[in-house]
Short mmCIF file of C-alpha atoms in Angstrom, two decimals:
data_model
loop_
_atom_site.label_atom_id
_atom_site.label_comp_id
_atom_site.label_asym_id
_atom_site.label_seq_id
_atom_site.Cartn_x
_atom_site.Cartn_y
_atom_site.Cartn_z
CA UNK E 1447 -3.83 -2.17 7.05
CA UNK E 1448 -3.50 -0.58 4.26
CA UNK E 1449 -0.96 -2.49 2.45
CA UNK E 1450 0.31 -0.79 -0.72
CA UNK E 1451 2.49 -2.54 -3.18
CA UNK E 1452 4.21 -1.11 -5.75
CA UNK E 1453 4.89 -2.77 -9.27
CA UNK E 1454 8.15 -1.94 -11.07
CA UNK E 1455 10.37 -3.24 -13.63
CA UNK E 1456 13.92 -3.38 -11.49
CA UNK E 1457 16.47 -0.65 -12.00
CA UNK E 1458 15.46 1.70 -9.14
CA UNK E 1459 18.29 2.84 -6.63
CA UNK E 1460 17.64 2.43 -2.73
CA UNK E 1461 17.28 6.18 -2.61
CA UNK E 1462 14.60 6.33 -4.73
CA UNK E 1463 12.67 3.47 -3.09
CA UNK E 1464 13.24 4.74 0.26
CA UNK E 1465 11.70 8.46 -0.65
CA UNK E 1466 8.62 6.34 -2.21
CA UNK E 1467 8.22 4.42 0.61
CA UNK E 1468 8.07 7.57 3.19
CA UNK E 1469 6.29 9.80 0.80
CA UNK E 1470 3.22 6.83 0.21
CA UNK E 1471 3.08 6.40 3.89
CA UNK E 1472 2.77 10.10 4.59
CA UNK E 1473 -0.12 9.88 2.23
CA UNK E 1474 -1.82 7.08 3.83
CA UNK E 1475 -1.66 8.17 7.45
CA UNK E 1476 -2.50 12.19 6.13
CA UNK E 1477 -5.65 10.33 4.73
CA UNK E 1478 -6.31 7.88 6.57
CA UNK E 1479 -6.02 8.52 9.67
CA UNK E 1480 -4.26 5.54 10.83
CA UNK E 1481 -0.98 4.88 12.60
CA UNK E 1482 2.35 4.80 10.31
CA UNK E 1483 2.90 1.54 12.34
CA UNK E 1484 0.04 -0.65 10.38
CA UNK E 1485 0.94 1.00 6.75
CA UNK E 1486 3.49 -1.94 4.83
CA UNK E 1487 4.91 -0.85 1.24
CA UNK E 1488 6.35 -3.63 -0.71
CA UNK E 1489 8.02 -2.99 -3.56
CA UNK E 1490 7.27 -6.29 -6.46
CA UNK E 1491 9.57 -5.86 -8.97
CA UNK E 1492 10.73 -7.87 -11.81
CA UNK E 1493 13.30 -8.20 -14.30
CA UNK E 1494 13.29 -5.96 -17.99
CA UNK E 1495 12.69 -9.28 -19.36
CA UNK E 1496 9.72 -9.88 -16.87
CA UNK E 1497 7.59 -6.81 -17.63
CA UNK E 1498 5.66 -5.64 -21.39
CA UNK E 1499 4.00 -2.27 -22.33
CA UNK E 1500 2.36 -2.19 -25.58
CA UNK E 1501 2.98 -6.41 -25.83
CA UNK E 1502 6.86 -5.82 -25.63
CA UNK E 1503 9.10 -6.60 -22.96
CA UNK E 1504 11.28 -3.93 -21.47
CA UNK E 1505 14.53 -5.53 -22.12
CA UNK E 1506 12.99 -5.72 -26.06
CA UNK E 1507 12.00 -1.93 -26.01
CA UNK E 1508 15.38 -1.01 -24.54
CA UNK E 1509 17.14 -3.05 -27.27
CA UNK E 1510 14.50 -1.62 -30.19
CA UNK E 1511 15.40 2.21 -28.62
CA UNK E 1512 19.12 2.51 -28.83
CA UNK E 1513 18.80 0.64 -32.69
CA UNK E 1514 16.73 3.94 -32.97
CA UNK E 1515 18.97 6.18 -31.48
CA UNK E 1516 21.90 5.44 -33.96
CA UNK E 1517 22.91 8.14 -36.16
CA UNK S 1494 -5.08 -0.55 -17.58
CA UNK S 1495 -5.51 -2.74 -17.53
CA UNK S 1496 -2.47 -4.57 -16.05
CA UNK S 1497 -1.86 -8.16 -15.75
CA UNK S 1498 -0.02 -10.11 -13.69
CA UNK S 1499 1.26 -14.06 -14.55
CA UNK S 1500 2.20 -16.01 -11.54
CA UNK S 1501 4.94 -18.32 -12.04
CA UNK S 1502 7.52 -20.77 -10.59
CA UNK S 1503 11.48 -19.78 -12.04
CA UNK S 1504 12.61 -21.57 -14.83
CA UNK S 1505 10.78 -20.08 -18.12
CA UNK S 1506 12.53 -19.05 -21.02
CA UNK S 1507 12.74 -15.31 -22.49
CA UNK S 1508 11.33 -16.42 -25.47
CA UNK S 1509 8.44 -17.32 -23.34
CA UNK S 1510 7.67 -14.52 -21.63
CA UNK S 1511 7.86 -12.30 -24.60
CA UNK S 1512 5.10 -14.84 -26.50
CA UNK S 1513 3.39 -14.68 -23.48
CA UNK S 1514 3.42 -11.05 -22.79
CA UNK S 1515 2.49 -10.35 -26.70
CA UNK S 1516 -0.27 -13.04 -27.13
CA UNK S 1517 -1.96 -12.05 -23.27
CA UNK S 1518 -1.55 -8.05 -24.93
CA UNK S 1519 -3.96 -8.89 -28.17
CA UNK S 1520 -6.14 -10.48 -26.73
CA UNK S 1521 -6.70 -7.55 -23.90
CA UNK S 1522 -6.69 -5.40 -27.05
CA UNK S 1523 -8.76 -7.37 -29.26
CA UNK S 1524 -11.63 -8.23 -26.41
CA UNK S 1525 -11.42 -4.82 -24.89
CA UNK S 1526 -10.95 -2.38 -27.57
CA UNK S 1527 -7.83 -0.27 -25.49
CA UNK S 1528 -4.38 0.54 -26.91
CA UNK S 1529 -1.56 -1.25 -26.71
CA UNK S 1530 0.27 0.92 -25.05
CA UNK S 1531 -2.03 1.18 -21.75
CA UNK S 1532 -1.85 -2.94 -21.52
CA UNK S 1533 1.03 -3.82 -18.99
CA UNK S 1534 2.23 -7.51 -18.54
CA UNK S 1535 4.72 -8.50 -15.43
CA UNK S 1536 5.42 -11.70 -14.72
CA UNK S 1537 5.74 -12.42 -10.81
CA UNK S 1538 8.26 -15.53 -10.44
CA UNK S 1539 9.30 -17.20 -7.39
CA UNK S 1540 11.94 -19.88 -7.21
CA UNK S 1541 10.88 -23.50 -6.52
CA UNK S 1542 11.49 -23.36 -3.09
CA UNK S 1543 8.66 -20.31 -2.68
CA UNK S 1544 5.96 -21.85 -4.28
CA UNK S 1545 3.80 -24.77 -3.32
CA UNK S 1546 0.91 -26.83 -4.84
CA UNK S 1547 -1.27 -29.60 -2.95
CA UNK S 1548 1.11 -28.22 0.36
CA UNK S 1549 4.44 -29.37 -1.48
CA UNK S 1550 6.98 -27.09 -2.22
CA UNK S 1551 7.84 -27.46 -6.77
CA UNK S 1552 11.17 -28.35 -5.30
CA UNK S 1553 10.09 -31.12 -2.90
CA UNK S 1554 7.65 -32.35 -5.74
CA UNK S 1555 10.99 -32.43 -8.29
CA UNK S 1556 12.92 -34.31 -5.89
CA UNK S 1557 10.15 -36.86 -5.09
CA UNK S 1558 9.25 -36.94 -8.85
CA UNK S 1559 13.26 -37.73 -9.79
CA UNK S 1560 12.83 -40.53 -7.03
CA UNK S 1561 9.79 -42.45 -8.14
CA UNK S 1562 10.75 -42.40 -11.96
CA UNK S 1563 14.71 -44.49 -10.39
CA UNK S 1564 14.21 -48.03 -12.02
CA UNK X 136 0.36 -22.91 -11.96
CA UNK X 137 0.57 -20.47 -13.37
CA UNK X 138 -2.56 -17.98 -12.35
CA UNK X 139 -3.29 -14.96 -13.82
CA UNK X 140 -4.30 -11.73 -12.60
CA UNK X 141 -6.84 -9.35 -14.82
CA UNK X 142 -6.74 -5.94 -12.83
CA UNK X 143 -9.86 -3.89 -14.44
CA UNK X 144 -11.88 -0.93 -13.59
CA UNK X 145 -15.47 -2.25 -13.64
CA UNK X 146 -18.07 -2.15 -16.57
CA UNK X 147 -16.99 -4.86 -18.78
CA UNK X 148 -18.91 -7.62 -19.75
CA UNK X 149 -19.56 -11.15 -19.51
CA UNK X 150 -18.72 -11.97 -23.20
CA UNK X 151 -16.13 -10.22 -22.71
CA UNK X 152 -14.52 -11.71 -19.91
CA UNK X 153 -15.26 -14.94 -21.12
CA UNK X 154 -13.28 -14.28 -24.41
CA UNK X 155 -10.45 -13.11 -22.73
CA UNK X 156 -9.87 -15.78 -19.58
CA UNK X 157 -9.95 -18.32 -22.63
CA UNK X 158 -7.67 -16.45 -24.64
CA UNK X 159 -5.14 -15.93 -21.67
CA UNK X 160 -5.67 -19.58 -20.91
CA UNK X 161 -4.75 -20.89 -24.69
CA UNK X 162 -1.63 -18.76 -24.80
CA UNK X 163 -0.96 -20.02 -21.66
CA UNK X 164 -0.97 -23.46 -22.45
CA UNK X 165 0.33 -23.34 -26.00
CA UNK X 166 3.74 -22.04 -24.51
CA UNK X 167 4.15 -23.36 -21.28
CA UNK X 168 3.19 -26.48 -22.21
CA UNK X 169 0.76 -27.25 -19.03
CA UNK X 170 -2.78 -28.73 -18.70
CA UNK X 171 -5.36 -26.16 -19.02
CA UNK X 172 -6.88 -27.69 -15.35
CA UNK X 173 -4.15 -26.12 -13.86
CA UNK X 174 -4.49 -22.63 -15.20
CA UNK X 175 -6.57 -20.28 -12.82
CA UNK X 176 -7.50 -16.46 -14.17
CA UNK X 177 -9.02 -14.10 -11.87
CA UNK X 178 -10.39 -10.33 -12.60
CA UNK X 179 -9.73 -8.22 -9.50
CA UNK X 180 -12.45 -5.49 -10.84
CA UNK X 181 -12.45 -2.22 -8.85
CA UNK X 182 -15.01 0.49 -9.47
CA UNK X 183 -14.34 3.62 -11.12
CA UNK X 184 -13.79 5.98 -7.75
CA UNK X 185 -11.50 3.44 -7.06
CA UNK X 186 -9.21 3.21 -9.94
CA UNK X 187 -7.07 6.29 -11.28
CA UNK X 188 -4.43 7.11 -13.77
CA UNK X 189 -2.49 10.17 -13.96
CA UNK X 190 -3.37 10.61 -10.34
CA UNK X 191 -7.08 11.31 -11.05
CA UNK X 192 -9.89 8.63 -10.62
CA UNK X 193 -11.65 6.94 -13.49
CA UNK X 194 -14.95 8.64 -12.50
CA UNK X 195 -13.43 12.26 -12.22
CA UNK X 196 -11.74 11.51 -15.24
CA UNK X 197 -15.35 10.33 -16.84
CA UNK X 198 -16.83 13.72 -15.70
CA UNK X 199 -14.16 15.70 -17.32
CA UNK X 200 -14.66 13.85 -20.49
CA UNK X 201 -17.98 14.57 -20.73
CA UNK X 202 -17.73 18.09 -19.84
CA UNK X 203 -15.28 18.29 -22.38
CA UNK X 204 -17.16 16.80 -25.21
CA UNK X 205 -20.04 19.69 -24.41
CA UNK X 206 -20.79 21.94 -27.56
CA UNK B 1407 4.64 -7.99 7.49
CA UNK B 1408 3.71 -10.54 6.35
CA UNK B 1409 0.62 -10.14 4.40
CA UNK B 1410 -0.97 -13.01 2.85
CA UNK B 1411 -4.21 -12.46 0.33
CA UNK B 1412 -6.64 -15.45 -0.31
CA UNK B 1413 -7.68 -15.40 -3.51
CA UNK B 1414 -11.60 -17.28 -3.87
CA UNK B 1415 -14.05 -17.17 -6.06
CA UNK B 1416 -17.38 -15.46 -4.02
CA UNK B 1417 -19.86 -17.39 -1.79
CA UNK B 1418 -18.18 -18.64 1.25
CA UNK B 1419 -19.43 -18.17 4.64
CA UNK B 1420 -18.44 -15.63 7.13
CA UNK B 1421 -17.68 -18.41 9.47
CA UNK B 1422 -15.18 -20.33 6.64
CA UNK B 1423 -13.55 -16.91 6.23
CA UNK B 1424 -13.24 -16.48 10.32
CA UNK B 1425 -11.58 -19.43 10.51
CA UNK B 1426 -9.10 -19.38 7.63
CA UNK B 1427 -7.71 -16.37 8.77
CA UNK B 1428 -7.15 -17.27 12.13
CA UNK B 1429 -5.79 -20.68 11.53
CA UNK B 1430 -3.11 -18.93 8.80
CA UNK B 1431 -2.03 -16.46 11.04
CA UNK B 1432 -1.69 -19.16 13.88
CA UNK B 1433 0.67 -20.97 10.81
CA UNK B 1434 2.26 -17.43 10.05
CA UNK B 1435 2.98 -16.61 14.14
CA UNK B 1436 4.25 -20.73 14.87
CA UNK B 1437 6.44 -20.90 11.99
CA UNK B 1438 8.00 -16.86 11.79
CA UNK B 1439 8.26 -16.55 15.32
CA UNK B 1440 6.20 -12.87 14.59
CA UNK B 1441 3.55 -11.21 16.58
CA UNK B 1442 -0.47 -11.86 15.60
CA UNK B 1443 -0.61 -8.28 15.31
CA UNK B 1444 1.57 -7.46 12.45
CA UNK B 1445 -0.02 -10.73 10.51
CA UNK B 1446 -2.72 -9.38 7.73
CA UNK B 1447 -5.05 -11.45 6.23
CA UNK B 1448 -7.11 -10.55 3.03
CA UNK B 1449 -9.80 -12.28 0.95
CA UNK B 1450 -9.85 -11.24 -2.75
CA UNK B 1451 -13.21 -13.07 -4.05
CA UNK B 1452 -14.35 -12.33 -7.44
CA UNK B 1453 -17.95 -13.45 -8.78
CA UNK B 1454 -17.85 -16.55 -10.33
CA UNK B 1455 -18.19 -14.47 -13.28
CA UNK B 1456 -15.18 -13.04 -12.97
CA UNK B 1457 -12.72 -16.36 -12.29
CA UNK B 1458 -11.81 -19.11 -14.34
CA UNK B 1459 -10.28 -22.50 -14.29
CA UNK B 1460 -9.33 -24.73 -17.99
CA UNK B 1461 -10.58 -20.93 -19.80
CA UNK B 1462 -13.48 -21.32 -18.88
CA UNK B 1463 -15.34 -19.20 -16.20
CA UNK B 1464 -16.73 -20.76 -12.74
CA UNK B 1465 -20.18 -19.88 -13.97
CA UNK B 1466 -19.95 -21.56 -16.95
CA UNK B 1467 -18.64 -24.23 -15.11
CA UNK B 1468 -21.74 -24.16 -12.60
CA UNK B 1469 -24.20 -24.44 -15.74
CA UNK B 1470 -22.22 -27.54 -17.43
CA UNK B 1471 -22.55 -29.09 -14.59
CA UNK B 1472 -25.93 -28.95 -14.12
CA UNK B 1473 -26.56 -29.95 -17.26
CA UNK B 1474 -24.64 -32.54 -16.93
CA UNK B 1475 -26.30 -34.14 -13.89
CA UNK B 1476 -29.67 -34.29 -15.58
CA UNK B 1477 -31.29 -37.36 -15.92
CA UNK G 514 4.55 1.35 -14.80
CA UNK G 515 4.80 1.03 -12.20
CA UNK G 516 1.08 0.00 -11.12
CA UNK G 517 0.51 0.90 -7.63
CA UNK G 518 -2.48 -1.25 -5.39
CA UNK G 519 -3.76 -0.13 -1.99
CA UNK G 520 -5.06 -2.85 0.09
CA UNK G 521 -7.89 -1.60 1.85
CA UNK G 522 -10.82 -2.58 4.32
CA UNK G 523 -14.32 -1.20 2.94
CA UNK G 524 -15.47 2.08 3.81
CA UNK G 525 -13.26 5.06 3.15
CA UNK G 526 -14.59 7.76 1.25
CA UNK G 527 -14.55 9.01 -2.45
CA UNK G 528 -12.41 12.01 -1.27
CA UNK G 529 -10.08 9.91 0.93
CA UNK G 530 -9.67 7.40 -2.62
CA UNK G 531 -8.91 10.83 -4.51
CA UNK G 532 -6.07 12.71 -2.70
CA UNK G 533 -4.38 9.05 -1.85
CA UNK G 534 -4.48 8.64 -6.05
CA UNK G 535 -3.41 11.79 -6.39
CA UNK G 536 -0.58 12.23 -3.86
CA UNK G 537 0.79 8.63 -4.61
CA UNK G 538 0.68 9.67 -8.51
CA UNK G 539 2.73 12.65 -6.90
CA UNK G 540 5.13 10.63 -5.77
CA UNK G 541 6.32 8.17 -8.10
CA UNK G 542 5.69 11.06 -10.84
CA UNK G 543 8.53 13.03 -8.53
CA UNK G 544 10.86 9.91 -7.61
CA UNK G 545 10.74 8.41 -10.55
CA UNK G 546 11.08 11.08 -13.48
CA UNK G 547 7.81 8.53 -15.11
CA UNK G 548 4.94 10.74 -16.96
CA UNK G 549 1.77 10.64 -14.58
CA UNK G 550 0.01 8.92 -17.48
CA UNK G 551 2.03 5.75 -17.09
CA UNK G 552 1.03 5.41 -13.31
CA UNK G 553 -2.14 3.56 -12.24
CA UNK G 554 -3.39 2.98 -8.78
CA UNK G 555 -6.24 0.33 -8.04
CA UNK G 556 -7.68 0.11 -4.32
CA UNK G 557 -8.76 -3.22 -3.72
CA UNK G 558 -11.13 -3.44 -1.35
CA UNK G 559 -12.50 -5.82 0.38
CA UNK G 560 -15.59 -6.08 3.26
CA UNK G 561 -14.78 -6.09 6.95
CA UNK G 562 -16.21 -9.65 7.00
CA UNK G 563 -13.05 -10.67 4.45
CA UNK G 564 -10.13 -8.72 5.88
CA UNK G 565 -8.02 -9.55 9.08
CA UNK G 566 -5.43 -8.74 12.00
CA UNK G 567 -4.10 -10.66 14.42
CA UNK G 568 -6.11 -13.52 13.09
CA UNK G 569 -9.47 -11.62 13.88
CA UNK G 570 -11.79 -10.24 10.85
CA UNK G 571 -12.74 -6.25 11.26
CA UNK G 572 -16.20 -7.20 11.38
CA UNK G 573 -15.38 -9.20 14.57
CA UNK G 574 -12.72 -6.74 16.09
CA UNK G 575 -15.99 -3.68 15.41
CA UNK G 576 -18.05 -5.90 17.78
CA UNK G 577 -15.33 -6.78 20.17
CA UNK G 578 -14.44 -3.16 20.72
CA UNK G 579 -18.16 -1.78 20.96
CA UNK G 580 -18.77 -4.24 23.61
CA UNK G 581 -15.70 -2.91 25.04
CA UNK G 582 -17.00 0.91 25.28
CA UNK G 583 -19.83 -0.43 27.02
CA UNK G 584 -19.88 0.96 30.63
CA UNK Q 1247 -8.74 -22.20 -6.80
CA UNK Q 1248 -8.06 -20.95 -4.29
CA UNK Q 1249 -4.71 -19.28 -4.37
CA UNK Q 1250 -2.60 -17.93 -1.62
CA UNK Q 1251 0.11 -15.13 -1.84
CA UNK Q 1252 2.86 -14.82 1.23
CA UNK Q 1253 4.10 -11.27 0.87
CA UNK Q 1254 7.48 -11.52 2.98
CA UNK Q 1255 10.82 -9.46 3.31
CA UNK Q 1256 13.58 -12.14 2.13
CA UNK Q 1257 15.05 -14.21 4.72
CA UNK Q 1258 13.31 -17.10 5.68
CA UNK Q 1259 14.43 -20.70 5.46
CA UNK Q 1260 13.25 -23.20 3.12
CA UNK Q 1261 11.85 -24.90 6.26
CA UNK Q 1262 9.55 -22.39 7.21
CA UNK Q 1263 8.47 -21.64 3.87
CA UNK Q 1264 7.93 -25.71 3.61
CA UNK Q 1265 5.77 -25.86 6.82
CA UNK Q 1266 3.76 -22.36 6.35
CA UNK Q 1267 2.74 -23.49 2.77
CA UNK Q 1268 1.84 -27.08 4.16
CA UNK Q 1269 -0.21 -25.57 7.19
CA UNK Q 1270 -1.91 -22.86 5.01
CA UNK Q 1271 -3.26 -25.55 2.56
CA UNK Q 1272 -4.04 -27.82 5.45
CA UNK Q 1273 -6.22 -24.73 6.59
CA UNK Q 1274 -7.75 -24.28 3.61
CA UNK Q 1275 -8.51 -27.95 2.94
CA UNK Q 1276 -10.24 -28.73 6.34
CA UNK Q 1277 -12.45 -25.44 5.91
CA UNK Q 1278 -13.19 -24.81 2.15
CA UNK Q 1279 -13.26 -28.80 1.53
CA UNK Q 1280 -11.12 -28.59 -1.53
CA UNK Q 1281 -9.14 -30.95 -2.30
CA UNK Q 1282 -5.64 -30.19 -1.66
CA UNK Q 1283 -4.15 -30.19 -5.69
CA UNK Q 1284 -6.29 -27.05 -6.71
CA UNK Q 1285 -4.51 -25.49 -3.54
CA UNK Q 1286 -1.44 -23.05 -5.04
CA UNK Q 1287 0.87 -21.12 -2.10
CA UNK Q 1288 3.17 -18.44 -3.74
CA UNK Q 1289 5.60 -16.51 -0.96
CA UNK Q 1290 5.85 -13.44 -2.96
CA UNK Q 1291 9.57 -12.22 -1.16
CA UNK Q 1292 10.66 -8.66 -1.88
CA UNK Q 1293 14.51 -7.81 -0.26
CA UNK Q 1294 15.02 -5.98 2.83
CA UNK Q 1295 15.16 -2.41 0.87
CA UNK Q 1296 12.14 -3.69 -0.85
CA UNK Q 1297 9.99 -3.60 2.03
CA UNK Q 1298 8.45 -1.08 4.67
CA UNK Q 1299 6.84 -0.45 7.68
CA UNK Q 1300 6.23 2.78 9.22
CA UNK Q 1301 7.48 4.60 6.13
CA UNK Q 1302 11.29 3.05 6.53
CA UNK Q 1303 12.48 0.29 4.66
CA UNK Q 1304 13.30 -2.72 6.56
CA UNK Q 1305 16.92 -2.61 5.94
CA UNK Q 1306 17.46 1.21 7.53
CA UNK Q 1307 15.28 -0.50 10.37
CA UNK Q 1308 17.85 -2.84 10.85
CA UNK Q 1309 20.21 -0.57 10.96
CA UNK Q 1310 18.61 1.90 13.75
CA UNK Q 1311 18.08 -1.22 15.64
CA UNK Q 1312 21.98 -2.09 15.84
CA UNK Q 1313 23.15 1.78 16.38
CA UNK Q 1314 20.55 1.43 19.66
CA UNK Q 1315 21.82 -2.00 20.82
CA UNK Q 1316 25.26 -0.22 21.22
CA UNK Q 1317 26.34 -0.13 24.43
#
């Protein structure tokens, strides 16, 4: 307690997740008041073809952005 | 916001997930009157052997349903 | 299988979340092919001090709004 | 680690909730050979406004079947 | 994205809610090169009577460690 | 109704996810008096650099742990 997940669409590098994981936990126990020991960050993510914005998946907007980016 | 997440066990197509993720979307926007682009859809799967109903793992319940329908 | 979570900042209504767990629940069924029984939609509802975007809560945000919209 | 969230629809008893949550870390602790203490256990209820089975909400439900039982 | 929920027992305060949304804004914002007005944090809270460690609910741990103090 | 998430670093066997999703709806069963088909487990499993406690992922945890076994 607390438990913090965090929802992404995969893609993120080890680096970044392990600065996110330290930097939330600083927050929580700065906050809180509790012992880094009880704070859990999970990290939930899922595929570009498992996660929409506006309706459209992410592997779909990637796909719809580089048609766009042609000259 | 607002986000939604769809539970599943593995196995569903992309063309399923992006009908999904579209139809869910309009009707978030429709009902709630909120852009598009604020509505976020990811799918959470977990393989058959990580998700259970009535105590049975989906890939017990396979095996024993490939079993009872043997002549 | 499959449930579905609605995460919402509270203040909506009961028509409205009516609408939309029956909604969710007919696109759910029309392309996963499953009973509706076995569809389950939940809205996880927090209040406004306890929802944020842009790293400032819905309430705050609501304040600044208002002040905003001031003659 | 690990963390396990009950989702329920509101109006169970403090004493259904007390024991659910020991006897599912007593599964978690038998079975993942992990101590009590890093086992987390959270109820999630919504009002029976705000969850629904088949599309339609558990307060609908209620009334239906109410109705239903009438002489 | 990504969509960031803080599992929490009842009873922190507004300000504690508002500097934990704001510093974990901070930090995907920072790790994650995202625009703060894609993040969104939810805490989802839930009473001491429906939240548990070590198989014990808060509410039950509060009385077993005021009787405790006792002299 | 009601549903139960298992939020786990990956790992485990398909034995103890077989018995921990069997126990957990035996739990809920005996104390909610459900019956058992309206009883979904998901074991929601993120990888070892997915998932942390104290601020440090699980896999650098590993790793301190075997640089302080050395002899």
């Amino acid at each position: 307690m607390p438990e913090i997940h965090v929802y992404l669409a995969q893609g993120r590098s080890l680096e970044q997740k392990r600065k996110i994981a330290s930097e939330i936990t600083d927050a929580i126990v700065r906050n809180l008041d509790v012992a880094p020991e009880v704070v859990v960050v999970q990290f939930i993510e899922s595929s570009r073809d498992s996660k929409a914005r506006g309706g459209i998946l992410f592997s779909d907007r990637d796909k719809a952005a580089k048609a766009n980016s042609r000259p």
